[in-house]
Amino acid sequence: MKRLFLFLGLAYLQPIHCQEKPNVILFYADDLGYGDLSGYGATKFKTPNIDQLIQDGVKFTNAHATAATCTPSRYSLMTGKYPFRQSGTGVLSGDAALIINSSERTFPKIFQEAGYKTALIGKWHLGLGHDVSKNWNEAIKPGPLEVGFDYSFIFPATADRVPTVFVENHYVLNTNPDDPIEVSYSKKIGNEPTGLENPELLKMKASPNHGHNNTIVNGIGRIGWMSGGKDAIWSDEEITLTFSNKVVDFIKEHKDTPFFLNYNCTEPHVPRMPATMFKGKSGLGYRGDAILQLDYTVGQIITALKETGLYKNTLIIFSSDNGPVLDDGYQDGAVEQLGDHDPFGGLRGGKYSIYEAGTRVPFIVSWPKRIKPGQSSEALISQVDLFASFDYFLHNKKTKQEILDSEPLWNVLIAKDKKGREYLIKSAGTKAIIKGDYKYIMPSNGPEKNTLVNIELGNSKFPQLYNLRHDIGEKDNIAESKPNLTSELNQVLTKELDRK
Ligand code: NG6
Ligand code: CA
């Protein structure tokens, strides 16, 4: 009898336990600003599908990327470490080698260890292969599969960098041995026209002095040169639909297994070239149109989750890798047609900047089955914390692990705890610390402004201290009037930078 009960008990417990494991989807937008969603205050257009996640979950207002550009922020997500712990984590070229060690425990591996199927779809930008001289016509490794994804469908770096191709698992899609792909970042190769020599062929002009004038693909000048691969190169207008279809396919194929799906959306990064149905839709130029396209795809994916009955037990995180920029190298109307829209959400700086607009980003968590809907949280949290938080949730690892910067903030993520970190570090050239209401920025000799993109970088020879509670726009530097606090924060920051 006892045995029977034990057997029944086990049989009963097992499936419940499986069901308890939520699917996890991380939407990671590219250069989407704190003010770029109607759920975060944008009024000139609406993002109803992303707003739906807020209504169904938690809107964080004090959440941060670790850096103000792509590669370093993504490095932190994957490794649980701040990007300054490793050299070579700045914006990578399109032919760069993988910067994550395959033997390292990574964010997706945490899910694999817990029996999840894992997938990466979208932008990668963490490098591929062992060096720059890889052969794009053969298997390319190591890459996403070697660092924890069971499936990947990506483009290698950014859409403005060659090679402008999709890579599925180890292979570029649609290669042709008679038309091999070659890539170079040092000199022109092949006979394709370039933006420099044939600007009349461009359908979207490059901004002066930015570059983006090497090989022309689909009427757009890119960074870097490539030749061959006629059947492999994409047209920009199809990228998002291709990715979102892959996302929906993956969800449908894995509806009976818990999965972790990382969808690295490409919007609104340059070159902004939305699908035809979105062109002109926002009235704010292609940047606004791209945000509407992003919102639409989130809606498509939510619909797929609902149709498969998975929505309630899927934990969705939506965030962005860094803040907004208007002219990032192409004359696409982002500046001229901006009107009254404020992508920066009232924050100072932008992409590339240590000021808040560079790294304070939208951050939404929803999980209808477990999280009370319609909440907001001021908890201080960094994207680097996803690593330890899920390690805690899936493997019961409760304490901060020595080598990591990631903190287990599971209860903060699901909004049971609204306090968050004691402090966090951000880097964008110089470094800053946020502790409580205060933010301290280390003195630096870097330029005050990136004049190409017209964004203040936050570099100053003098220490800067801001009270973010009263001065979220970082207008009033109070370092001189609060010398003790300034030096205390400098000490905490310096200690963190030196921690091995
Ligand atoms: C910069 C590019 C910019 C963008 C950025 C990467 C120039 C002048 N600018 O170097 O267009 O591609 O790199 O953006 O080349 S990120 O969001 O992927 O970090
Ligand atoms: Ca980015």
Coordinates of C-alpha atoms and ligand atoms in Angstrom, one line a residue, residues 29-32 68-71 74 123 269 320-323 351, ligand 2:
A29 CA 15.8 45.0 -28.8
D30 CA 18.7 46.9 -30.3
D31 CA 19.1 50.6 -29.5
L32 CA 15.5 51.0 -28.2
A68 CA 25.9 51.7 -23.8
T69 CA 26.6 49.5 -26.9
C70 CA 25.8 46.1 -28.2
T71 CA 28.6 43.7 -27.7
R74 CA 25.3 41.2 -24.7
K123 CA 21.3 39.5 -34.0
H269 CA 19.3 49.8 -35.1
S320 CA 17.1 46.7 -24.9
D321 CA 20.9 46.4 -25.2
N322 CA 21.5 50.2 -25.0
G323 CA 19.9 53.5 -25.4
K351 CA 23.7 55.4 -27.1
Ligands
CA2 CA 22.7 48.1 -29.7

